[in-house]
PDB file of C-alpha atoms in Angstrom:
ATOM      1  CA  MET P   1      77.718  10.604  52.301  1.00 66.00           C
ATOM      2  CA  LYS P   2      78.460  13.789  54.267  1.00 70.00           C
ATOM      3  CA  ASN P   3      78.001  15.832  51.122  1.00 81.00           C
ATOM      4  CA  VAL P   4      74.455  14.494  50.668  1.00 79.00           C
ATOM      5  CA  PHE P   5      73.415  15.757  54.106  1.00 76.00           C
ATOM      6  CA  ARG P   6      75.185  19.111  53.607  1.00 81.00           C
ATOM      7  CA  ASP P   7      73.594  19.622  50.231  1.00 84.00           C
ATOM      8  CA  ASN P   8      70.133  18.495  51.442  1.00 84.00           C
ATOM      9  CA  PRO P   9      69.523  19.622  55.050  1.00 84.00           C
ATOM     10  CA  THR P  10      65.866  18.594  54.753  1.00 88.00           C
ATOM     11  CA  ILE P  11      66.916  14.940  54.515  1.00 85.00           C
ATOM     12  CA  ALA P  12      69.199  15.367  57.541  1.00 83.00           C
ATOM     13  CA  PHE P  13      66.360  16.875  59.594  1.00 87.00           C
ATOM     14  CA  GLY P  14      63.868  14.339  58.281  1.00 89.00           C
ATOM     15  CA  LEU P  15      66.042  11.455  59.482  1.00 87.00           C
ATOM     16  CA  GLY P  16      67.689  13.099  62.483  1.00 89.00           C
ATOM     17  CA  LEU P  17      64.665  14.554  64.308  1.00 92.00           C
ATOM     18  CA  PRO P  18      62.676  11.285  64.553  1.00 93.00           C
ATOM     19  CA  LEU P  19      65.785   9.467  65.782  1.00 94.00           C
ATOM     20  CA  LEU P  20      66.427  12.232  68.306  1.00 95.00           C
ATOM     21  CA  LEU P  21      62.823  11.988  69.545  1.00 94.00           C
ATOM     22  CA  VAL P  22      63.074   8.200  69.928  1.00 95.00           C
ATOM     23  CA  VAL P  23      66.256   8.545  71.998  1.00 95.00           C
ATOM     24  CA  LEU P  24      64.696  11.355  74.057  1.00 94.00           C
ATOM     25  CA  PHE P  25      61.579   9.283  74.861  1.00 93.00           C
ATOM     26  CA  LEU P  26      63.698   6.255  75.768  1.00 92.00           C
ATOM     27  CA  VAL P  27      65.732   8.357  78.204  1.00 91.00           C
ATOM     28  CA  ILE P  28      62.608   9.969  79.710  1.00 91.00           C
ATOM     29  CA  SER P  29      60.847   6.618  80.144  1.00 89.00           C
ATOM     30  CA  GLY P  30      63.847   5.253  82.066  1.00 88.00           C
ATOM     31  CA  ILE P  31      63.937   8.073  84.646  1.00 89.00           C
ATOM     32  CA  PRO P  32      61.105   6.736  86.903  1.00 84.00           C
ATOM     33  CA  VAL P  33      62.893   3.393  87.235  1.00 82.00           C
ATOM     34  CA  LEU P  34      65.874   5.225  88.715  1.00 87.00           C
ATOM     35  CA  LEU P  35      63.913   7.519  91.040  1.00 88.00           C
ATOM     36  CA  VAL P  36      60.987   5.408  92.304  1.00 85.00           C
ATOM     37  CA  ALA P  37      61.294   2.294  94.460  1.00 85.00           C
ATOM     38  CA  PRO P  38      59.494  -0.747  93.015  1.00 84.00           C
ATOM     39  CA  ALA P  39      56.267  -1.999  94.581  1.00 86.00           C
ATOM     40  CA  GLN P  40      56.677  -4.599  97.332  1.00 89.00           C
ATOM     41  CA  HIS P  41      53.165  -5.995  97.797  1.00 88.00           C
ATOM     42  CA  ASP P  42      51.070  -8.314  95.645  1.00 88.00           C
ATOM     43  CA  VAL P  43      47.771  -7.156  94.151  1.00 88.00           C
ATOM     44  CA  LEU P  44      44.595  -9.233  93.857  1.00 88.00           C
ATOM     45  CA  TYR P  45      42.138  -8.202  91.176  1.00 85.00           C
ATOM     46  CA  ALA P  46      39.140  -9.675  89.390  1.00 84.00           C
ATOM     47  CA  THR P  47      38.132  -9.543  85.734  1.00 83.00           C
ATOM     48  CA  ASN P  48      34.706 -10.258  84.211  1.00 78.00           C
ATOM     49  CA  TYR P  49      33.360  -9.279  87.623  1.00 71.00           C
ATOM     50  CA  SER P  50      30.047  -7.584  86.937  1.00 64.00           C
ATOM     51  CA  TYR P  51      27.805  -7.966  89.964  1.00 53.00           C
ATOM     52  CA  TYR P  52      25.200  -5.656  88.452  1.00 55.00           C
ATOM     53  CA  ASN P  53      24.928  -7.724  85.243  1.00 53.00           C
ATOM     54  CA  ASN P  54      22.980 -10.458  87.035  1.00 58.00           C
ATOM     55  CA  ALA P  55      22.902 -10.121  90.778  1.00 60.00           C
ATOM     56  CA  GLN P  56      20.871 -13.339  91.195  1.00 66.00           C
ATOM     57  CA  ASN P  57      23.560 -15.677  89.771  1.00 67.00           C
ATOM     58  CA  THR P  58      27.030 -14.397  90.466  1.00 75.00           C
ATOM     59  CA  LEU P  59      30.222 -14.809  92.434  1.00 79.00           C
ATOM     60  CA  GLN P  60      30.722 -12.371  95.267  1.00 82.00           C
ATOM     61  CA  ILE P  61      34.346 -11.670  96.168  1.00 85.00           C
ATOM     62  CA  ALA P  62      34.829  -9.749  99.406  1.00 86.00           C
ATOM     63  CA  VAL P  63      37.462  -9.052 102.039  1.00 88.00           C
ATOM     64  CA  VAL P  64      36.177  -9.946 105.492  1.00 89.00           C
ATOM     65  CA  GLY P  65      38.633  -9.018 108.209  1.00 88.00           C
ATOM     66  CA  ASP P  66      41.955  -9.802 106.573  1.00 89.00           C
ATOM     67  CA  ARG P  67      40.814 -12.808 104.497  1.00 90.00           C
ATOM     68  CA  VAL P  68      39.260 -13.119 101.051  1.00 89.00           C
ATOM     69  CA  GLN P  69      35.813 -14.661 101.099  1.00 89.00           C
ATOM     70  CA  VAL P  70      34.211 -16.002  97.913  1.00 87.00           C
ATOM     71  CA  ASN P  71      30.494 -16.834  97.818  1.00 86.00           C
ATOM     72  CA  TYR P  72      28.237 -17.948  95.004  1.00 83.00           C
ATOM     73  CA  ILE P  73      24.811 -16.329  95.049  1.00 81.00           C
ATOM     74  CA  GLY P  74      22.046 -18.125  93.174  1.00 77.00           C
ATOM     75  CA  SER P  75      21.164 -21.563  91.865  1.00 73.00           C
ATOM     76  CA  ASN P  76      21.847 -21.149  88.109  1.00 72.00           C
ATOM     77  CA  GLN P  77      25.108 -20.836  86.216  1.00 71.00           C
ATOM     78  CA  PRO P  78      26.270 -17.214  85.792  1.00 71.00           C
ATOM     79  CA  TYR P  79      26.302 -15.375  82.464  1.00 68.00           C
ATOM     80  CA  GLN P  80      30.051 -14.929  82.747  1.00 73.00           C
ATOM     81  CA  ASN P  81      32.577 -16.434  85.119  1.00 77.00           C
ATOM     82  CA  PRO P  82      34.672 -13.915  87.027  1.00 80.00           C
ATOM     83  CA  ARG P  83      38.383 -14.590  87.124  1.00 86.00           C
ATOM     84  CA  LEU P  84      40.630 -13.762  90.076  1.00 89.00           C
ATOM     85  CA  TRP P  85      44.274 -12.844  89.531  1.00 92.00           C
ATOM     86  CA  ARG P  86      47.331 -12.274  91.743  1.00 92.00           C
ATOM     87  CA  PHE P  87      50.016  -9.907  90.468  1.00 92.00           C
ATOM     88  CA  ASN P  88      53.538 -10.128  91.886  1.00 92.00           C
ATOM     89  CA  PRO P  89      55.285  -6.765  91.244  1.00 89.00           C
ATOM     90  CA  ARG P  90      58.761  -8.068  92.077  1.00 88.00           C
ATOM     91  CA  THR P  91      58.722 -10.584  89.221  1.00 91.00           C
ATOM     92  CA  GLY P  92      55.984  -9.060  87.043  1.00 89.00           C
ATOM     93  CA  ALA P  93      54.184 -12.413  87.027  1.00 94.00           C
ATOM     94  CA  VAL P  94      50.405 -12.746  87.009  1.00 94.00           C
ATOM     95  CA  LYS P  95      48.836 -15.960  88.311  1.00 94.00           C
ATOM     96  CA  GLU P  96      45.204 -16.903  87.885  1.00 93.00           C
ATOM     97  CA  ILE P  97      43.518 -18.183  91.028  1.00 92.00           C
ATOM     98  CA  ALA P  98      41.007 -20.918  90.271  1.00 89.00           C
ATOM     99  CA  LEU P  99      37.423 -20.177  91.300  1.00 85.00           C
ATOM    100  CA  LEU P 100      35.395 -23.374  91.026  1.00 84.00           C
ATOM    101  CA  LEU P 101      31.637 -22.996  90.856  1.00 79.00           C
ATOM    102  CA  PRO P 102      29.543 -25.178  93.163  1.00 78.00           C
ATOM    103  CA  PRO P 103      28.367 -28.426  91.552  1.00 79.00           C
ATOM    104  CA  GLY P 104      24.726 -28.953  90.575  1.00 75.00           C
ATOM    105  CA  LEU P 105      23.939 -25.484  89.200  1.00 73.00           C
ATOM    106  CA  ALA P 106      21.075 -25.368  86.718  1.00 71.00           C
ATOM    107  CA  PRO P 107      22.035 -24.271  83.197  1.00 72.00           C
ATOM    108  CA  ASN P 108      21.538 -20.620  82.374  1.00 67.00           C
ATOM    109  CA  THR P 109      18.803 -20.263  79.755  1.00 66.00           C
ATOM    110  CA  GLY P 110      19.398 -16.558  79.177  1.00 63.00           C
ATOM    111  CA  SER P 111      15.768 -15.673  79.818  1.00 63.00           C
ATOM    112  CA  THR P 112      14.799 -13.562  82.777  1.00 61.00           C
ATOM    113  CA  VAL P 113      13.367 -15.599  85.602  1.00 58.00           C
ATOM    114  CA  GLU P 114      11.901 -14.127  88.742  1.00 63.00           C
ATOM    115  CA  ALA P 115      14.542 -14.416  91.430  1.00 59.00           C
ATOM    116  CA  PRO P 116      13.678 -15.899  94.799  1.00 61.00           C
ATOM    117  CA  LYS P 117      13.297 -13.390  97.597  1.00 70.00           C
ATOM    118  CA  ILE P 118      16.119 -15.040  99.559  1.00 76.00           C
ATOM    119  CA  PRO P 119      18.833 -16.235  97.168  1.00 75.00           C
ATOM    120  CA  THR P 120      20.948 -19.290  97.895  1.00 79.00           C
ATOM    121  CA  VAL P 121      24.435 -18.348  99.139  1.00 83.00           C
ATOM    122  CA  THR P 122      27.124 -21.022  98.785  1.00 83.00           C
ATOM    123  CA  PRO P 123      30.617 -20.398 100.222  1.00 87.00           C
ATOM    124  CA  ILE P 124      33.417 -21.413  97.852  1.00 86.00           C
ATOM    125  CA  GLU P 125      36.734 -22.654  99.192  1.00 87.00           C
ATOM    126  CA  VAL P 126      39.744 -21.237  97.330  1.00 88.00           C
ATOM    127  CA  PRO P 127      42.890 -23.171  98.299  1.00 89.00           C
ATOM    128  CA  ASP P 128      45.239 -20.577  96.759  1.00 89.00           C
ATOM    129  CA  LEU P 129      43.870 -17.951  99.170  1.00 88.00           C
ATOM    130  CA  ALA P 130      43.753 -20.133 102.308  1.00 87.00           C
ATOM    131  CA  GLY P 131      46.666 -18.601 104.244  1.00 87.00           C
ATOM    132  CA  LEU P 132      46.754 -15.220 102.524  1.00 89.00           C
ATOM    133  CA  LYS P 133      46.260 -12.066 104.615  1.00 90.00           C
ATOM    134  CA  VAL P 134      44.763  -9.207 102.613  1.00 89.00           C
ATOM    135  CA  ASP P 135      44.551  -5.468 103.191  1.00 87.00           C
ATOM    136  CA  SER P 136      41.426  -4.115 101.486  1.00 84.00           C
ATOM    137  CA  SER P 137      42.566  -0.495 101.318  1.00 85.00           C
ATOM    138  CA  SER P 138      43.583   0.940  97.960  1.00 83.00           C
ATOM    139  CA  LEU P 139      46.823   2.360  99.403  1.00 86.00           C
ATOM    140  CA  ALA P 140      49.648  -0.121 100.031  1.00 86.00           C
ATOM    141  CA  PRO P 141      52.087   0.279 102.952  1.00 86.00           C
ATOM    142  CA  ASP P 142      54.864   1.079 100.456  1.00 85.00           C
ATOM    143  CA  GLY P 143      52.885   4.075  99.128  1.00 85.00           C
ATOM    144  CA  TYR P 144      51.531   2.645  95.879  1.00 85.00           C
ATOM    145  CA  ALA P 145      47.841   3.252  95.226  1.00 84.00           C
ATOM    146  CA  PHE P 146      45.459   1.095  93.196  1.00 77.00           C
ATOM    147  CA  SER P 147      42.736   2.877  91.280  1.00 75.00           C
ATOM    148  CA  ALA P 148      40.170   1.630  88.818  1.00 68.00           C
ATOM    149  CA  GLY P 149      37.169   2.983  87.003  1.00 62.00           C
ATOM    150  CA  PRO P 150      36.710   6.715  86.490  1.00 62.00           C
ATOM    151  CA  ASP P 151      39.666   7.549  88.759  1.00 58.00           C
ATOM    152  CA  GLY P 152      42.075   5.553  86.579  1.00 54.00           C
ATOM    153  CA  TYR P 153      43.706   6.490  83.276  1.00 57.00           C
ATOM    154  CA  SER P 154      41.185   6.528  80.448  1.00 57.00           C
ATOM    155  CA  GLY P 155      43.681   5.639  77.714  1.00 61.00           C
ATOM    156  CA  ARG P 156      42.222   8.223  75.337  1.00 64.00           C
ATOM    157  CA  ILE P 157      45.002  10.788  75.066  1.00 64.00           C
ATOM    158  CA  PHE P 158      43.407  12.886  72.321  1.00 62.00           C
ATOM    159  CA  THR P 159      40.093  13.330  74.123  1.00 62.00           C
ATOM    160  CA  ASP P 160      41.949  14.088  77.359  1.00 60.00           C
ATOM    161  CA  LEU P 161      44.060  16.780  75.696  1.00 60.00           C
ATOM    162  CA  PHE P 162      41.533  18.423  73.387  1.00 58.00           C
TER     163      PHE P 162
END
């Protein structure tokens, strides 16, 4: 077997360099775990949360003081239901927090209807958030920062590089 690699160095480089790169990337990806302390605070975030999609029939999630306040604005069902999540960085677990819409909402027909000048605002009780104190800043006390939108990573490495 050694003679094959000595006689054909191209095969040795063709097999050895990719393996060397895999090992190198594995070692480099493990360095931050050794040098950076893990996050200590939970993160609340919402998905399918597009207030500007239909501002007349939507959930409004806000931090008032140090508590999360959830209100439903409107009298029809929303186009999409926002979902609220709680991420625990110590375990890596993500838990969905149930947001129940108020009963008696009219079905959403999809057609544009003139919105009332003063929309109906209905507070929604969320039992999973009842005793939770929240800091609304994007910088946690342990130094981690949360960013989203244009400040976050775009995920398009080729367009970022070239």
